[in-house]
Amino acid sequence: MLELATDLLPLLRAGETVATVTVSGVARSAPRGVGSAMAVTREGRVIGSISGGCVEADAVALSLAALASGCGSSARFGFSDEQAFAAGLACGGSVDAVVALVRPDDEVAIAALEHAAADRRARIGIVLNGPRAGRVVDVDPTTNDSRVLGCADDGADVLAVASTPRPRLILLGAGEHAAALSRVGTAAGFAVSVCDVWELLVTRERFPDARELVADLPHAYLERQEPEDIDERTAICVLTHDVRLDIPALRTALAMPVGFVGALGARSTVARRAEMLRSEGVSAAQLARLHSPLGLDLGGAGPEETAVAVLAEIIAARHGGTGRPLRELAGPLHRRAADDAACTVSPGRPAAASVAVGCALSV
């Protein structure tokens, strides 16, 4: 539900009640994990998705029924390998989901949605069973992940849904490579900040999707970041091509507790830059954190292709990916699905993997 905040808030503010369908558990492989959601309006407008397509029709039907009756519910959507293949899924299985009605006067839901829309931490609970099934409730403020909480609402299970701010992608330098990386990074879910010393380059026309545009010395901008502004998901890319700017920027970035620091540059530039950083007191351990030359070897050369290569390296570093073609690897395609399955079994409920796979929808 929280991932749909920017779409749901205008509807709720206009006085419309919306049905949401949120994944509470998956068995076998699934493209979307626990907490993923879609929404349906009374007119049948569908926002978001919970699968590759094979359960959406049933989810829409259940949502419309909930809107008509005024009551939420839980459901298990089952699909065969053949159906899953036709819908673009990796394999058959089942998806547990809960249908909730979000009304314009639901203060708990709206407060959480407003936090999520503002890129702030947010969390809600959705009752999974019992007479209050589908009801949106508060959950413990320390809950930071999406999972089922057993017997958390007067004996009923509750799906806790948590939303964290988008990871930050800080681009130091506002050239064409930065403009391309801003577009690609925003599309991939990053909150992009762009800083360049040249004010005429840091414009909304060049960076229409960036969250923040700053005209300043890159290292000075980094030094102003508060501890709550950055975390291990933050990526910093130095794209200035000017040693007068990128050396102090890299020295500052490598001392920060961020997950990724990278810099564009030819191999000769990388070697010269590393020597200059050493001479300024940057340690070998800090230099080992630097991703430079920046990007995976995808063979492209233009700004857009370079942006894809850079973002691919950032994502691989963040999640521990190999960067190799999936066809050369073994094991689950969706690592998240295995993690979700381990945390969605609550007391008194069977493990999702033990459910027989079929075509029926059970409510």
Coordinates of C-alpha atoms in Angstrom, one line a residue:
M1 CA 0.0 0.0 0.0
L2 CA 2.7 2.5 1.0
E3 CA 4.5 2.1 -2.4
L4 CA 1.4 3.5 -4.0
A5 CA 1.2 6.6 -1.8
T6 CA 1.6 9.2 -4.6
D7 CA -1.3 7.6 -6.5
L8 CA -3.6 6.9 -3.6
L9 CA -3.4 10.3 -1.7
P10 CA -5.1 12.3 -4.5
L11 CA -7.9 9.8 -4.7
L12 CA -8.4 9.8 -0.9
R13 CA -8.3 13.6 -0.7
A14 CA -11.0 13.7 -3.4
G15 CA -13.2 11.7 -1.1
E16 CA -12.8 8.3 -2.9
T17 CA -12.6 4.9 -1.0
V18 CA -10.0 2.6 -2.6
A19 CA -9.4 -1.1 -2.2
T20 CA -5.8 -2.3 -1.8
V21 CA -4.5 -5.8 -2.3
T22 CA -1.2 -6.4 -0.4
V23 CA 1.0 -9.5 -0.6
S24 CA 1.3 -11.2 2.8
G25 CA 3.1 -14.4 1.7
V26 CA 4.5 -16.2 -1.4
A27 CA 5.3 -19.8 -2.1
R28 CA 8.0 -20.7 -4.6
S29 CA 9.4 -18.0 -6.9
A30 CA 7.5 -14.7 -7.3
P31 CA 8.4 -11.5 -9.0
R32 CA 7.2 -9.3 -6.1
G33 CA 7.6 -9.9 -2.4
V34 CA 5.7 -9.4 0.9
G35 CA 4.3 -5.9 1.2
S36 CA 3.9 -5.4 -2.6
A37 CA 0.5 -3.9 -3.4
M38 CA -2.0 -2.9 -6.0
A39 CA -5.1 -0.8 -5.7
V40 CA -8.5 -0.7 -7.3
T41 CA -11.1 2.1 -7.5
R42 CA -14.9 1.7 -7.8
E43 CA -14.6 2.5 -11.5
G44 CA -12.2 -0.4 -12.0
R45 CA -9.0 1.6 -12.3
V46 CA -6.1 -0.6 -11.4
I47 CA -2.9 0.9 -9.8
G48 CA 0.2 -1.2 -9.4
S49 CA 0.6 -4.9 -9.6
I50 CA 1.2 -7.9 -7.3
S51 CA 2.4 -10.4 -10.0
G52 CA 3.2 -10.8 -13.6
G53 CA -0.5 -10.8 -14.5
C54 CA -2.0 -14.3 -13.7
V55 CA -3.6 -13.3 -10.4
E56 CA -4.5 -9.7 -11.1
A57 CA -8.0 -10.5 -12.6
D58 CA -9.0 -12.4 -9.4
A59 CA -7.5 -9.6 -7.2
V60 CA -9.5 -7.0 -9.1
A61 CA -12.7 -9.1 -8.7
L62 CA -12.1 -9.5 -5.0
S63 CA -11.4 -5.8 -4.6
L64 CA -14.6 -4.8 -6.3
A65 CA -16.5 -7.2 -4.1
A66 CA -14.9 -5.6 -1.0
L67 CA -15.8 -2.1 -2.3
A68 CA -19.4 -3.3 -2.8
S69 CA -19.7 -5.0 0.6
G70 CA -17.6 -2.6 2.7
C71 CA -15.6 -5.4 4.2
G72 CA -11.9 -6.5 3.7
S73 CA -10.7 -10.1 3.4
S74 CA -7.7 -12.4 3.0
A75 CA -7.2 -14.6 0.0
R76 CA -4.8 -17.2 -1.5
F77 CA -4.2 -17.0 -5.2
G78 CA -2.9 -20.2 -6.7
F79 CA -1.6 -20.7 -10.2
S80 CA 0.0 -23.6 -12.2
D81 CA 3.4 -23.6 -13.9
E82 CA 1.7 -23.3 -17.2
Q83 CA -0.4 -20.3 -16.1
A84 CA 2.6 -18.6 -14.6
F85 CA 4.7 -19.1 -17.7
A86 CA 1.9 -17.5 -19.8
A87 CA 1.8 -14.5 -17.4
G88 CA 5.6 -14.1 -17.4
L89 CA 6.3 -15.5 -13.9
A90 CA 9.3 -17.7 -13.2
C91 CA 7.2 -20.7 -12.0
G92 CA 3.8 -21.6 -10.5
G93 CA 3.0 -21.2 -6.8
S94 CA 0.7 -19.3 -4.6
V95 CA 0.3 -15.8 -3.3
D96 CA -1.3 -14.9 0.0
A97 CA -2.9 -11.4 0.0
V98 CA -5.1 -9.2 2.1
V99 CA -7.7 -6.8 0.8
A100 CA -8.1 -3.6 2.7
L101 CA -10.5 -0.7 2.2
V102 CA -8.8 2.7 2.6
R103 CA -11.3 5.5 3.3
P104 CA -10.9 9.2 3.1
D105 CA -11.3 9.5 6.9
D106 CA -8.8 6.7 7.7
E107 CA -6.3 8.8 9.7
V108 CA -3.9 5.9 10.3
A109 CA -3.6 5.0 6.6
I110 CA -3.4 8.6 5.4
A111 CA -0.7 9.6 7.9
A112 CA 1.4 6.6 6.8
L113 CA 0.8 7.3 3.1
E114 CA 1.8 11.0 3.6
H115 CA 5.0 9.9 5.3
A116 CA 5.8 7.5 2.4
A117 CA 5.0 10.1 -0.2
A118 CA 7.4 12.5 1.4
D119 CA 10.2 9.9 1.4
R120 CA 10.1 9.4 5.1
R121 CA 9.9 6.2 7.0
A122 CA 6.4 4.9 7.3
R123 CA 4.7 1.7 8.6
I124 CA 1.2 0.4 8.9
G125 CA -0.5 -2.9 9.8
I126 CA -3.3 -4.7 8.0
V127 CA -5.3 -7.3 9.9
L128 CA -5.2 -10.6 8.1
N129 CA -8.0 -12.7 9.7
G130 CA -10.9 -12.6 12.1
P131 CA -13.8 -10.1 12.2
R132 CA -11.4 -7.1 11.6
A133 CA -9.7 -8.7 8.5
G134 CA -8.6 -5.9 6.1
R135 CA -8.6 -3.2 8.8
V136 CA -5.6 -0.8 8.8
V137 CA -4.0 -0.5 12.2
D138 CA -0.9 1.0 13.8
V139 CA 2.1 -1.2 14.4
D140 CA 5.1 -0.9 16.7
P141 CA 7.2 2.1 15.6
T142 CA 10.3 0.0 15.6
T143 CA 9.0 -2.3 12.8
N144 CA 11.2 -1.6 9.8
D145 CA 10.4 -4.5 7.5
S146 CA 7.3 -6.0 5.9
R147 CA 6.3 -9.3 7.7
V148 CA 3.5 -11.1 9.4
L149 CA 3.1 -10.5 13.1
G150 CA 1.3 -13.4 14.8
C151 CA -1.6 -12.7 17.1
A152 CA -0.9 -9.0 17.1
D153 CA -4.4 -7.6 17.0
D154 CA -6.6 -9.2 19.6
G155 CA -5.5 -12.7 18.6
A156 CA -5.6 -12.0 14.8
D157 CA -2.5 -11.9 12.6
V158 CA -1.3 -8.6 11.2
L159 CA 0.7 -7.9 8.1
A160 CA 3.2 -5.1 9.0
V161 CA 4.1 -3.1 5.9
A162 CA 7.1 -0.8 6.2
S163 CA 8.4 1.8 3.8
T164 CA 11.8 3.4 3.9
P165 CA 13.0 6.5 2.1
R166 CA 14.3 5.9 -1.4
P167 CA 18.0 5.3 -1.4
R168 CA 20.0 8.4 -2.4
L169 CA 22.1 8.8 -5.5
I170 CA 24.3 11.8 -5.2
L171 CA 25.8 13.0 -8.5
L172 CA 28.7 15.4 -8.2
G173 CA 29.0 17.0 -11.6
A174 CA 26.2 18.0 -14.0
G175 CA 27.5 17.0 -17.4
E176 CA 25.7 14.8 -20.0
H177 CA 26.6 11.6 -18.2
A178 CA 25.1 13.0 -15.0
A179 CA 21.9 13.9 -16.8
A180 CA 21.6 10.4 -18.2
L181 CA 22.4 8.8 -14.8
S182 CA 19.8 11.0 -13.1
R183 CA 17.1 9.8 -15.5
V184 CA 18.1 6.1 -15.2
G185 CA 18.6 6.4 -11.4
T186 CA 15.2 8.0 -10.8
A187 CA 13.5 5.4 -12.9
A188 CA 15.2 2.7 -10.8
G189 CA 13.9 4.2 -7.5
F190 CA 16.7 6.4 -6.3
A191 CA 16.2 9.9 -5.0
V192 CA 18.8 11.8 -7.1
S193 CA 20.7 14.9 -5.9
V194 CA 22.9 16.8 -8.3
C195 CA 25.6 19.2 -7.3
D196 CA 27.9 21.2 -9.6
V197 CA 29.9 24.4 -9.1
W198 CA 28.5 25.8 -12.4
E199 CA 25.0 27.1 -11.7
L200 CA 24.1 27.2 -15.4
L201 CA 24.4 23.4 -15.6
V202 CA 22.3 22.5 -12.5
T203 CA 18.9 23.4 -13.9
R204 CA 15.5 21.8 -13.8
E205 CA 15.4 21.6 -17.6
R206 CA 18.5 19.4 -17.6
F207 CA 17.5 17.4 -14.5
P208 CA 13.7 17.2 -14.5
D209 CA 13.4 14.2 -12.3
A210 CA 16.1 15.0 -9.7
R211 CA 14.9 15.5 -6.1
E212 CA 17.5 18.1 -5.3
L213 CA 19.7 20.5 -7.4
V214 CA 22.5 22.4 -5.8
A215 CA 25.1 24.8 -7.1
D216 CA 28.1 24.6 -4.9
L217 CA 31.5 23.0 -4.5
P218 CA 30.9 19.3 -4.4
H219 CA 33.0 18.6 -1.3
A220 CA 31.3 21.5 0.5
Y221 CA 27.9 20.0 -0.3
L222 CA 29.0 16.6 1.0
E223 CA 30.3 18.1 4.2
R224 CA 26.9 19.7 4.9
Q225 CA 25.1 16.3 4.9
E226 CA 23.7 15.3 8.3
P227 CA 24.0 11.7 9.6
E228 CA 20.3 11.1 8.9
D229 CA 20.7 12.3 5.3
I230 CA 22.9 9.3 4.3
D231 CA 23.1 5.6 5.1
E232 CA 24.6 2.4 3.7
R233 CA 22.3 2.5 0.7
T234 CA 23.6 5.9 -0.4
A235 CA 25.7 6.0 -3.6
I236 CA 28.0 8.9 -4.5
C237 CA 29.2 9.3 -8.1
V238 CA 31.9 11.9 -8.9
L239 CA 31.5 13.0 -12.5
T240 CA 33.3 16.3 -12.5
H241 CA 36.3 15.5 -14.7
D242 CA 38.3 18.2 -12.9
V243 CA 40.9 17.2 -10.3
R244 CA 40.4 20.6 -8.6
L245 CA 36.9 19.4 -7.8
D246 CA 37.0 15.6 -7.8
I247 CA 40.0 15.2 -5.4
P248 CA 38.4 17.0 -2.5
A249 CA 35.0 15.5 -3.3
L250 CA 36.4 12.0 -3.3
R251 CA 38.5 12.6 -0.2
T252 CA 35.3 13.7 1.6
A253 CA 33.1 10.9 0.1
L254 CA 35.5 8.1 1.0
A255 CA 35.4 9.2 4.7
M256 CA 31.6 9.0 4.8
P257 CA 29.5 5.9 5.9
V258 CA 27.9 5.4 2.5
G259 CA 27.6 2.2 0.6
F260 CA 29.1 3.2 -2.7
V261 CA 31.6 5.7 -4.0
G262 CA 32.5 5.8 -7.7
A263 CA 34.2 8.1 -10.2
L264 CA 34.3 8.2 -13.9
G265 CA 37.6 8.4 -15.7
A266 CA 40.0 6.7 -18.0
R267 CA 42.5 4.3 -16.5
S268 CA 45.3 6.8 -16.7
T269 CA 43.1 9.3 -14.9
V270 CA 42.2 6.8 -12.3
A271 CA 45.8 6.0 -11.6
R272 CA 46.8 9.7 -11.4
R273 CA 43.8 10.4 -9.2
A274 CA 44.6 7.6 -6.8
E275 CA 48.2 8.9 -6.4
M276 CA 46.9 12.4 -5.6
L277 CA 44.4 11.0 -3.0
R278 CA 47.2 9.0 -1.3
S279 CA 49.3 12.2 -1.1
E280 CA 46.4 13.9 0.6
G281 CA 46.2 11.2 3.3
V282 CA 43.5 8.9 1.9
S283 CA 44.3 5.4 3.3
A284 CA 44.6 2.2 1.3
A285 CA 41.4 0.9 2.9
Q286 CA 39.5 4.0 1.9
L287 CA 40.9 3.8 -1.7
A288 CA 39.8 0.1 -1.9
R289 CA 36.2 1.4 -1.5
L290 CA 36.5 3.5 -4.7
H291 CA 34.8 2.1 -7.8
S292 CA 36.8 3.6 -10.6
P293 CA 36.7 3.3 -13.6
L294 CA 33.0 3.4 -12.8
G295 CA 30.5 0.9 -14.3
L296 CA 30.2 -2.7 -15.4
D297 CA 31.6 -3.9 -18.7
L298 CA 28.4 -3.8 -20.9
G299 CA 30.2 -2.6 -24.0
G300 CA 28.3 0.7 -24.5
A301 CA 29.8 4.1 -24.8
G302 CA 27.2 6.9 -25.0
P303 CA 25.9 8.7 -21.9
E304 CA 22.7 6.6 -21.6
E305 CA 24.6 3.3 -22.1
T306 CA 27.2 4.5 -19.6
A307 CA 24.5 5.4 -17.1
V308 CA 23.0 1.9 -17.3
A309 CA 26.5 0.4 -16.7
V310 CA 27.1 2.6 -13.7
L311 CA 23.7 1.9 -12.2
A312 CA 24.2 -1.8 -12.8
E313 CA 27.4 -1.7 -10.7
I314 CA 25.7 0.3 -7.9
I315 CA 22.9 -2.2 -7.7
A316 CA 25.2 -5.2 -7.9
A317 CA 27.4 -3.7 -5.1
R318 CA 24.3 -2.9 -2.9
H319 CA 22.8 -6.4 -3.2
G320 CA 26.0 -8.5 -3.5
G321 CA 25.3 -9.5 -7.1
T322 CA 27.9 -11.1 -9.3
G323 CA 27.2 -9.0 -12.4
R324 CA 27.2 -12.3 -14.4
P325 CA 24.3 -13.4 -16.8
L326 CA 21.6 -15.3 -14.8
R327 CA 21.8 -18.1 -17.3
E328 CA 25.3 -18.9 -16.0
L329 CA 24.1 -19.1 -12.4
A330 CA 22.1 -21.6 -10.4
G331 CA 19.6 -21.0 -7.6
P332 CA 16.5 -18.8 -7.2
L333 CA 16.1 -15.9 -9.6
H334 CA 14.4 -13.8 -7.0
R335 CA 16.5 -14.0 -3.8
R336 CA 13.9 -11.9 -2.0
A337 CA 11.2 -14.6 -2.5
A338 CA 13.2 -17.1 -0.4
D339 CA 13.7 -14.5 2.4
D340 CA 10.0 -13.6 2.3
A341 CA 8.9 -17.2 2.6
A342 CA 11.0 -17.6 5.7
C343 CA 9.4 -14.7 7.5
T344 CA 5.7 -15.0 6.5
V345 CA 4.7 -18.0 8.6
S346 CA 2.9 -17.0 11.7
P347 CA 1.8 -19.2 14.6
G348 CA -1.0 -21.5 13.7
R349 CA -0.7 -20.9 9.9
P350 CA 0.8 -23.5 7.5
A351 CA 3.9 -22.6 5.6
A352 CA 3.1 -21.3 2.1
A353 CA 5.3 -24.0 0.5
S354 CA 3.0 -26.7 1.9
V355 CA 0.0 -25.5 0.0
A356 CA -1.1 -27.4 -3.0
V357 CA -0.8 -25.4 -6.2
G358 CA -3.9 -25.0 -8.3
C359 CA -6.0 -22.6 -10.3
A360 CA -8.6 -21.8 -7.7
L361 CA -9.0 -18.7 -5.6
S362 CA -9.9 -19.4 -2.0
V363 CA -11.1 -16.7 0.4

